[in-house]
Amino acid sequence: MAKASEVKSGNILRFNGELVSVEEYIHRTPGNLRAFYQARMRNVKTGKLVEYRFRTDEEVEIARVETSDYQYLYEDGDTFVVMDNNTFEQFNIPKHLFGSSARFLKEGMQVLIAMESEEPIMAQAPSTVELEITYTEPAVKGDTSTNALKSAVVETGVEIKVPLFVNQGDKVKVDTRSGDYIERVK
């Protein structure tokens, strides 16, 4: 247990039995009242926002979270199997922890996973990935006067929008957070 004065933004706390990530933590001393800490926290599992005022001497439990790199191996039902790069131990990580970026994962990629007492609480895919175009319609020259986009399917099976000059077999860089095309890779 730690005092409320030792908490910083970015810490993971156990608050009302749930794990929360501290987004904003401000010390306030209003007029002739006692000082307090105003905290804005996000529930790690549900994503809900919680606001709370801690007294300066209040006890809080700071969770011990270990974050490290893992290698994505394969998909198994509603989980992803990843391997620790140091111990070669394998873990099953629920797909929902990756969010929408899960659809861009391919075997052998490095992913970032945060564990709290051997339980995965957060997972993050790389911000950009290089994928090969497996199918796209050929573009007709003189189709448009401005930069137009066409649909293309990448090797993970996801359909994205790419410029007309991208052909089948090209490698493209994709933003995993939004699913947007960034550039063609040489």
XYZ file of N, CA and C in Angstrom:
558
model
N 0.834 -1.183 0.000
C 0.000 0.000 0.000
C 0.879 1.247 0.000
N 0.444 2.241 -0.743
C 1.186 3.489 -0.844
C 0.254 4.646 -0.507
N 0.826 5.778 -0.186
C 0.025 6.973 0.085
C -0.424 7.580 -1.241
N -1.523 8.312 -1.214
C -2.054 8.943 -2.425
C -1.056 9.936 -3.017
N -0.185 10.492 -2.182
C 0.793 11.465 -2.670
C 1.884 10.817 -3.523
N 2.011 9.476 -3.495
C 3.056 8.782 -4.255
C 2.591 8.351 -5.646
N 1.308 8.529 -5.935
C 0.751 8.116 -7.229
C 1.104 9.145 -8.297
N 1.389 8.656 -9.504
C 1.698 9.535 -10.637
C 0.849 9.128 -11.831
N 0.729 10.032 -12.799
C 0.014 9.707 -14.039
C 0.715 8.552 -14.728
N -0.068 7.595 -15.232
C 0.501 6.428 -15.893
C 0.552 5.201 -15.004
N 0.416 5.368 -13.673
C 0.396 4.228 -12.760
C -0.863 3.393 -12.970
N -0.774 2.121 -12.640
C -1.937 1.237 -12.634
C -2.281 0.976 -11.172
N -3.522 1.287 -10.781
C -3.965 1.106 -9.398
C -5.027 0.025 -9.328
N -5.138 -0.600 -8.144
C -6.274 -1.466 -7.875
C -7.250 -0.611 -7.074
N -8.350 -0.215 -7.743
C -9.323 0.724 -7.178
C -10.697 0.053 -7.174
N -11.289 -0.128 -5.993
C -12.573 -0.826 -5.828
C -12.543 -2.219 -6.460
N -11.436 -2.921 -6.321
C -11.309 -4.283 -6.831
C -11.022 -4.380 -8.320
N -10.964 -3.252 -9.028
C -10.708 -3.235 -10.480
C -9.361 -2.585 -10.750
N -8.740 -2.964 -11.861
C -7.493 -2.314 -12.271
C -7.831 -1.073 -13.083
N -7.233 0.062 -12.711
C -7.451 1.311 -13.428
C -6.105 1.946 -13.752
N -6.049 2.625 -14.901
C -4.856 3.341 -15.327
C -5.077 4.822 -15.032
N -4.138 5.452 -14.325
C -4.270 6.859 -13.963
C -3.914 7.711 -15.166
N -4.887 8.492 -15.674
C -4.646 9.354 -16.834
C -4.252 10.763 -16.412
N -4.901 11.264 -15.376
C -4.627 12.628 -14.920
C -4.629 12.622 -13.403
N -3.649 13.281 -12.789
C -3.527 13.284 -11.332
C -3.080 14.674 -10.890
N -3.978 15.425 -10.250
C -3.713 16.824 -9.918
C -3.846 17.040 -8.412
N -2.899 17.761 -7.827
C -2.980 18.146 -6.409
C -3.736 19.463 -6.310
N -4.778 19.508 -5.473
C -5.603 20.707 -5.335
C -5.639 21.139 -3.879
N -5.591 22.454 -3.656
C -5.752 23.033 -2.327
C -6.755 24.174 -2.435
N -8.048 23.874 -2.315
C -9.048 24.929 -2.467
C -9.204 25.778 -1.195
N -9.122 27.085 -1.358
C -9.373 28.058 -0.279
C -8.982 27.601 1.107
N -9.964 27.503 2.011
C -9.664 27.127 3.390
C -10.045 25.663 3.666
N -10.096 24.827 2.627
C -10.388 23.405 2.792
C -9.095 22.594 2.770
N -9.218 21.316 3.104
C -8.032 20.438 3.100
C -7.618 20.105 1.669
N -6.330 19.864 1.493
C -5.798 19.513 0.174
C -6.242 18.100 -0.211
N -6.359 17.846 -1.512
C -6.717 16.516 -2.006
C -6.104 16.313 -3.378
N -6.153 15.079 -3.844
C -5.682 14.741 -5.192
C -6.887 14.388 -6.040
N -7.043 15.077 -7.176
C -8.121 14.798 -8.128
C -7.558 13.844 -9.178
N -8.170 12.658 -9.281
C -7.667 11.638 -10.201
C -8.705 11.313 -11.263
N -8.230 11.213 -12.503
C -9.065 10.712 -13.591
C -8.442 9.406 -14.052
N -9.207 8.316 -13.922
C -8.664 6.987 -14.176
C -9.552 6.246 -15.173
N -8.926 5.381 -15.963
C -9.662 4.575 -16.943
C -9.555 3.105 -16.552
N -10.717 2.428 -16.474
C -10.751 1.013 -16.165
C -10.046 0.248 -17.283
N -9.109 -0.617 -16.917
C -8.296 -1.329 -17.898
C -9.134 -2.318 -18.703
N -10.074 -3.007 -18.061
C -10.862 -4.030 -18.760
C -12.018 -3.444 -19.563
N -12.775 -2.521 -18.968
C -13.978 -2.012 -19.639
C -13.737 -0.723 -20.410
N -12.694 0.042 -20.045
C -12.412 1.299 -20.733
C -13.216 2.476 -20.194
N -14.013 2.258 -19.137
C -14.825 3.340 -18.568
C -13.953 4.313 -17.784
N -14.365 5.588 -17.808
C -13.640 6.643 -17.109
C -14.204 6.804 -15.700
N -13.304 6.921 -14.705
C -13.699 7.091 -13.312
C -12.978 8.313 -12.765
N -13.708 9.186 -12.068
C -13.076 10.320 -11.396
C -13.230 10.126 -9.898
N -12.170 10.447 -9.139
C -12.198 10.244 -7.699
C -11.277 11.251 -7.031
N -11.642 11.655 -5.809
C -10.792 12.547 -5.012
C -10.172 11.750 -3.881
N -8.858 11.715 -3.857
C -8.128 11.034 -2.787
C -7.689 12.056 -1.742
N -7.842 11.715 -0.456
C -7.239 12.540 0.598
C -5.731 12.344 0.503
N -4.950 13.307 0.971
C -3.491 13.209 0.831
C -2.912 12.036 1.613
N -3.544 11.637 2.710
C -3.024 10.539 3.520
C -3.721 9.208 3.249
N -4.583 9.165 2.226
C -5.327 7.950 1.907
C -4.407 6.869 1.343
N -4.678 5.607 1.718
C -3.886 4.480 1.236
C -4.434 4.003 -0.110
N -3.548 3.784 -1.082
C -3.933 3.244 -2.388
C -3.020 2.068 -2.713
N -3.521 1.144 -3.530
C -2.730 -0.021 -3.909
C -2.251 0.147 -5.347
N -0.941 0.313 -5.519
C -0.351 0.430 -6.847
C -0.056 -0.988 -7.344
N -0.665 -1.363 -8.472
C -0.485 -2.712 -9.022
C 0.899 -2.846 -9.648
N 1.455 -4.033 -9.524
C 2.770 -4.315 -10.104
C 2.548 -4.878 -11.506
N 2.797 -4.047 -12.496
C 2.550 -4.419 -13.889
C 3.883 -4.548 -14.616
N 4.069 -5.688 -15.278
C 5.289 -5.921 -16.051
C 4.949 -5.883 -17.534
N 5.627 -5.020 -18.266
C 5.404 -4.887 -19.703
C 6.632 -5.396 -20.441
N 6.405 -6.266 -21.433
C 7.546 -6.751 -22.208
C 7.102 -7.135 -23.613
N 8.101 -7.382 -24.466
C 7.853 -7.750 -25.860
C 7.615 -9.255 -25.973
N 6.653 -9.595 -26.795
C 6.354 -10.996 -27.086
C 6.262 -11.156 -28.590
N 6.429 -12.397 -29.066
C 6.309 -12.682 -30.493
C 4.958 -13.350 -30.729
N 4.182 -12.795 -31.672
C 2.886 -13.367 -32.016
C 3.111 -14.630 -32.840
N 2.510 -15.750 -32.398
C 2.698 -17.020 -33.097
C 1.518 -17.369 -33.998
N 0.316 -17.512 -33.408
C -0.846 -17.880 -34.214
C -2.138 -17.573 -33.456
N -3.252 -17.677 -34.190
C -4.588 -17.424 -33.645
C -5.188 -18.753 -33.213
N -5.832 -18.772 -32.028
C -6.432 -20.001 -31.519
C -7.817 -19.669 -30.968
N -8.844 -19.754 -31.820
C -10.207 -19.424 -31.382
C -10.345 -17.936 -31.105
N -10.696 -17.584 -29.857
C -10.830 -16.171 -29.497
C -9.614 -15.653 -28.735
N -8.486 -16.364 -28.868
C -7.242 -15.903 -28.243
C -6.114 -15.912 -29.280
N -5.052 -15.167 -28.962
C -3.829 -15.196 -29.747
C -2.761 -15.877 -28.904
N -1.959 -16.731 -29.493
C -0.868 -17.382 -28.787
C 0.398 -16.577 -29.064
N 1.050 -16.133 -27.974
C 2.287 -15.358 -28.082
C 3.378 -16.064 -27.283
N 4.634 -15.759 -27.642
C 5.761 -16.388 -26.969
C 6.674 -15.324 -26.375
N 7.092 -15.551 -25.142
C 8.052 -14.676 -24.485
C 9.393 -14.849 -25.199
N 10.022 -13.742 -25.606
C 11.279 -13.816 -26.363
C 12.454 -14.312 -25.526
N 12.376 -14.202 -24.192
C 13.492 -14.611 -23.336
C 13.360 -16.051 -22.854
N 12.179 -16.416 -22.345
C 11.997 -17.746 -21.756
C 11.366 -18.748 -22.722
N 10.884 -18.285 -23.869
C 10.206 -19.105 -24.878
C 8.923 -19.741 -24.331
N 8.379 -19.168 -23.266
C 7.116 -19.625 -22.684
C 5.970 -19.050 -23.507
N 4.905 -19.842 -23.701
C 3.784 -19.397 -24.514
C 2.595 -19.014 -23.646
N 1.875 -17.941 -24.067
C 0.711 -17.445 -23.338
C -0.449 -17.273 -24.306
N -1.673 -17.456 -23.812
C -2.873 -17.166 -24.586
C -3.382 -15.795 -24.180
N -3.488 -14.883 -25.146
C -3.921 -13.509 -24.896
C -5.282 -13.312 -25.570
N -6.309 -12.858 -24.832
C -7.627 -12.628 -25.455
C -7.526 -11.595 -26.582
N -8.256 -11.844 -27.678
C -8.214 -10.960 -28.852
C -8.661 -9.547 -28.533
N -9.656 -9.404 -27.640
C -10.224 -8.080 -27.374
C -9.217 -7.107 -26.779
N -8.121 -7.608 -26.180
C -7.103 -6.707 -25.619
C -6.379 -5.921 -26.712
N -6.303 -6.481 -27.921
C -5.638 -5.798 -29.025
C -6.535 -4.779 -29.706
N -7.846 -4.897 -29.513
C -8.783 -3.971 -30.149
C -8.844 -4.192 -31.646
N -9.015 -3.102 -32.393
C -9.169 -3.208 -33.851
C -7.854 -3.525 -34.558
N -6.717 -3.322 -33.900
C -5.427 -3.600 -34.549
C -5.152 -5.097 -34.661
N -5.958 -5.954 -34.013
C -5.751 -7.405 -34.052
C -5.862 -7.957 -35.464
N -6.665 -7.324 -36.310
C -6.868 -7.856 -37.667
C -5.639 -7.701 -38.557
N -4.654 -6.910 -38.139
C -3.445 -6.716 -38.943
C -2.264 -7.561 -38.463
N -2.453 -8.385 -37.422
C -1.349 -9.200 -36.907
C -1.043 -10.353 -37.842
N 0.253 -10.587 -38.058
C 0.662 -11.775 -38.815
C 1.788 -12.458 -38.042
N 1.977 -13.733 -38.311
C 2.918 -14.548 -37.552
C 4.322 -13.949 -37.540
N 4.950 -13.986 -36.351
C 6.317 -13.511 -36.213
C 6.434 -12.059 -35.795
N 5.311 -11.327 -35.706
C 5.358 -9.908 -35.311
C 5.648 -9.767 -33.821
N 6.299 -8.662 -33.474
C 6.548 -8.343 -32.072
C 5.376 -7.522 -31.535
N 4.827 -7.936 -30.389
C 3.724 -7.214 -29.749
C 4.121 -6.883 -28.315
N 3.507 -5.851 -27.748
C 3.790 -5.399 -26.395
C 2.630 -5.818 -25.504
N 2.920 -6.543 -24.420
C 1.863 -7.030 -23.529
C 2.217 -6.685 -22.091
N 1.213 -6.155 -21.364
C 1.378 -5.831 -19.947
C 0.683 -6.908 -19.127
N 1.420 -7.483 -18.175
C 0.885 -8.544 -17.319
C 0.866 -8.062 -15.867
N -0.208 -8.435 -15.167
C -0.308 -8.143 -13.739
C -0.597 -9.468 -13.060
N 0.346 -9.968 -12.271
C 0.281 -11.274 -11.597
C -0.130 -12.385 -12.575
N 0.661 -12.540 -13.639
C 0.498 -13.580 -14.658
C -0.810 -13.484 -15.447
N -1.537 -12.377 -15.334
C -2.762 -12.190 -16.113
C -2.571 -11.024 -17.067
N -2.786 -11.230 -18.388
C -2.624 -10.129 -19.335
C -3.719 -9.083 -19.144
N -3.315 -7.801 -19.048
C -4.305 -6.738 -18.859
C -4.332 -5.762 -20.023
N -3.207 -5.623 -20.744
C -3.159 -4.728 -21.900
C -2.284 -5.359 -22.980
N -2.659 -5.144 -24.234
C -1.860 -5.644 -25.357
C -1.843 -4.585 -26.444
N -0.698 -4.463 -27.095
C -0.548 -3.436 -28.122
C 0.216 -3.998 -29.311
N -0.387 -3.861 -30.483
C 0.271 -4.270 -31.721
C 1.209 -3.143 -32.164
N 2.141 -3.417 -33.077
C 2.981 -2.332 -33.599
C 2.101 -1.254 -34.239
N 2.538 0.006 -34.212
C 1.712 1.093 -34.758
C 1.591 1.012 -36.275
N 2.615 0.477 -36.951
C 2.529 0.275 -38.402
C 3.018 -1.126 -38.743
N 2.431 -1.706 -39.785
C 2.857 -3.025 -40.255
C 3.023 -2.993 -41.766
N 3.917 -3.857 -42.276
C 4.109 -3.984 -43.713
C 3.396 -5.255 -44.172
N 2.427 -5.096 -45.061
C 1.635 -6.227 -45.544
C 1.636 -6.261 -47.061
N 1.468 -7.461 -47.613
C 1.441 -7.629 -49.065
C 0.001 -7.590 -49.559
N -0.206 -6.943 -50.706
C -1.529 -6.880 -51.325
C -1.782 -8.211 -52.027
N -2.842 -8.930 -51.633
C -3.141 -10.222 -52.268
C -4.153 -10.081 -53.390
N -5.023 -9.050 -53.319
C -5.988 -8.842 -54.400
C -6.356 -7.370 -54.498
N -6.381 -6.852 -55.713
C -6.887 -5.504 -55.977
C -7.276 -5.412 -57.444
N -8.249 -4.582 -57.730
C -8.680 -4.370 -59.119
C -7.615 -3.553 -59.841
N -7.354 -3.851 -61.111
C -6.408 -3.010 -61.848
C -7.012 -1.621 -62.099
N -6.191 -0.604 -61.970
C -6.670 0.771 -62.168
C -6.647 1.129 -63.648
N -7.627 1.910 -64.069
C -7.693 2.363 -65.458
C -7.055 3.745 -65.521
N -6.109 3.921 -66.437
C -5.410 5.204 -66.550
C -6.394 6.289 -66.997
N -6.309 7.439 -66.373
C -7.188 8.555 -66.714
C -8.548 8.448 -66.043
N -8.629 7.630 -65.000
C -9.893 7.450 -64.275
C -10.337 8.718 -63.548
N -9.374 9.498 -63.063
C -9.731 10.610 -62.191
C -8.731 11.750 -62.304
N -9.138 12.909 -61.840
C -8.230 14.054 -61.860
C -7.628 14.309 -60.484
N -8.218 13.735 -59.421
C -7.669 13.896 -58.061
C -7.207 12.549 -57.546
N -6.589 12.557 -56.361
C -6.084 11.284 -55.836
C -7.255 10.425 -55.354
N -7.513 9.362 -56.094
C -8.626 8.456 -55.785
C -8.086 7.206 -55.112
N -8.959 6.517 -54.408
C -8.579 5.295 -53.717
C -9.397 4.127 -54.259
N -8.802 2.924 -54.174
C -9.507 1.710 -54.573
C -9.366 0.695 -53.444
N -10.221 -0.308 -53.435
C -10.171 -1.343 -52.405
C -9.079 -2.355 -52.724
N -8.435 -2.854 -51.668
C -7.417 -3.887 -51.818
C -7.482 -4.793 -50.600
N -7.187 -6.079 -50.803
C -7.168 -7.040 -49.707
C -5.706 -7.360 -49.401
N -5.324 -7.250 -48.109
C -3.950 -7.548 -47.698
C -3.865 -9.014 -47.265
N -2.636 -9.477 -46.983
C -2.415 -10.902 -46.706
C -3.120 -11.415 -45.460
N -3.540 -10.544 -44.544
C -4.270 -10.987 -43.352
C -5.768 -11.096 -43.623
N -6.207 -10.730 -44.839
C -7.614 -10.842 -45.206
C -8.422 -9.576 -44.983
N -7.776 -8.502 -44.566
C -8.467 -7.238 -44.291
C -8.515 -6.398 -45.562
N -9.659 -5.751 -45.803
C -9.796 -4.874 -46.961
C -9.475 -3.444 -46.547
N -8.545 -2.804 -47.274
C -8.164 -1.417 -47.010
C -8.283 -0.610 -48.296
N -8.221 0.712 -48.171
C -8.242 1.604 -49.335
C -6.807 2.018 -49.653
N -6.432 1.877 -50.938
C -5.088 2.231 -51.393
C -5.186 3.112 -52.635
N -4.122 3.885 -52.950
C -4.125 4.686 -54.187
C -4.157 3.804 -55.432
N -4.509 4.394 -56.566
C -4.666 3.646 -57.817
C -3.383 2.995 -58.322
N -2.203 3.546 -57.970
C -0.949 3.003 -58.497
C -0.491 1.721 -57.795
N -1.128 1.331 -56.693
C -0.743 0.110 -55.976
C -1.325 -1.103 -56.700
N -0.476 -2.112 -56.952
C -0.891 -3.311 -57.679
C -0.827 -4.547 -56.796
N -1.383 -5.627 -57.305
C -1.350 -6.905 -56.597
C 0.104 -7.354 -56.461
N 0.490 -7.820 -55.258
C 1.871 -8.263 -55.015
C 2.747 -7.189 -54.393
N 2.301 -5.917 -54.400
C 3.072 -4.836 -53.762
C 2.979 -4.958 -52.248
N 4.027 -4.474 -51.565
C 3.997 -4.393 -50.106
C 3.654 -2.956 -49.727
N 2.736 -2.803 -48.758
C 2.328 -1.475 -48.305
C 2.454 -1.386 -46.789
N 2.676 -0.167 -46.301
C 2.726 0.081 -44.869
C 1.350 0.570 -44.446
N 0.783 -0.048 -43.378
C -0.569 0.248 -42.917
C -0.528 0.672 -41.456
N -1.305 1.705 -41.103
C -1.454 2.142 -39.721
C -2.435 1.193 -39.031
N -1.999 0.480 -37.970
C -2.854 -0.521 -37.331
C -3.968 0.100 -36.500
N -3.809 1.331 -36.053
C -4.850 1.966 -35.222
C -6.058 2.353 -36.047
N -5.837 2.881 -37.258
C -6.950 3.359 -38.086
C -7.224 2.483 -39.311
N -6.258 1.664 -39.698
C -6.418 0.828 -40.889
C -6.143 1.575 -42.170
N -5.484 2.741 -42.083
C -5.209 3.567 -43.261
C -3.899 3.174 -43.930
N -3.868 3.319 -45.263
C -2.658 3.133 -46.052
C -1.715 4.290 -45.737
N -0.430 3.988 -45.536
C 0.569 5.046 -45.289
C 1.449 5.248 -46.510
N 2.120 4.160 -46.957
C 2.991 4.283 -48.128
C 3.264 2.896 -48.727
N 3.799 2.905 -49.938
C 4.211 1.675 -50.583
C 5.634 1.394 -50.168
N 5.950 0.138 -49.851
C 7.289 -0.238 -49.411
C 8.060 -0.783 -50.587
N 9.304 -0.343 -50.736
C 10.148 -0.785 -51.858
C 10.610 -2.204 -51.648
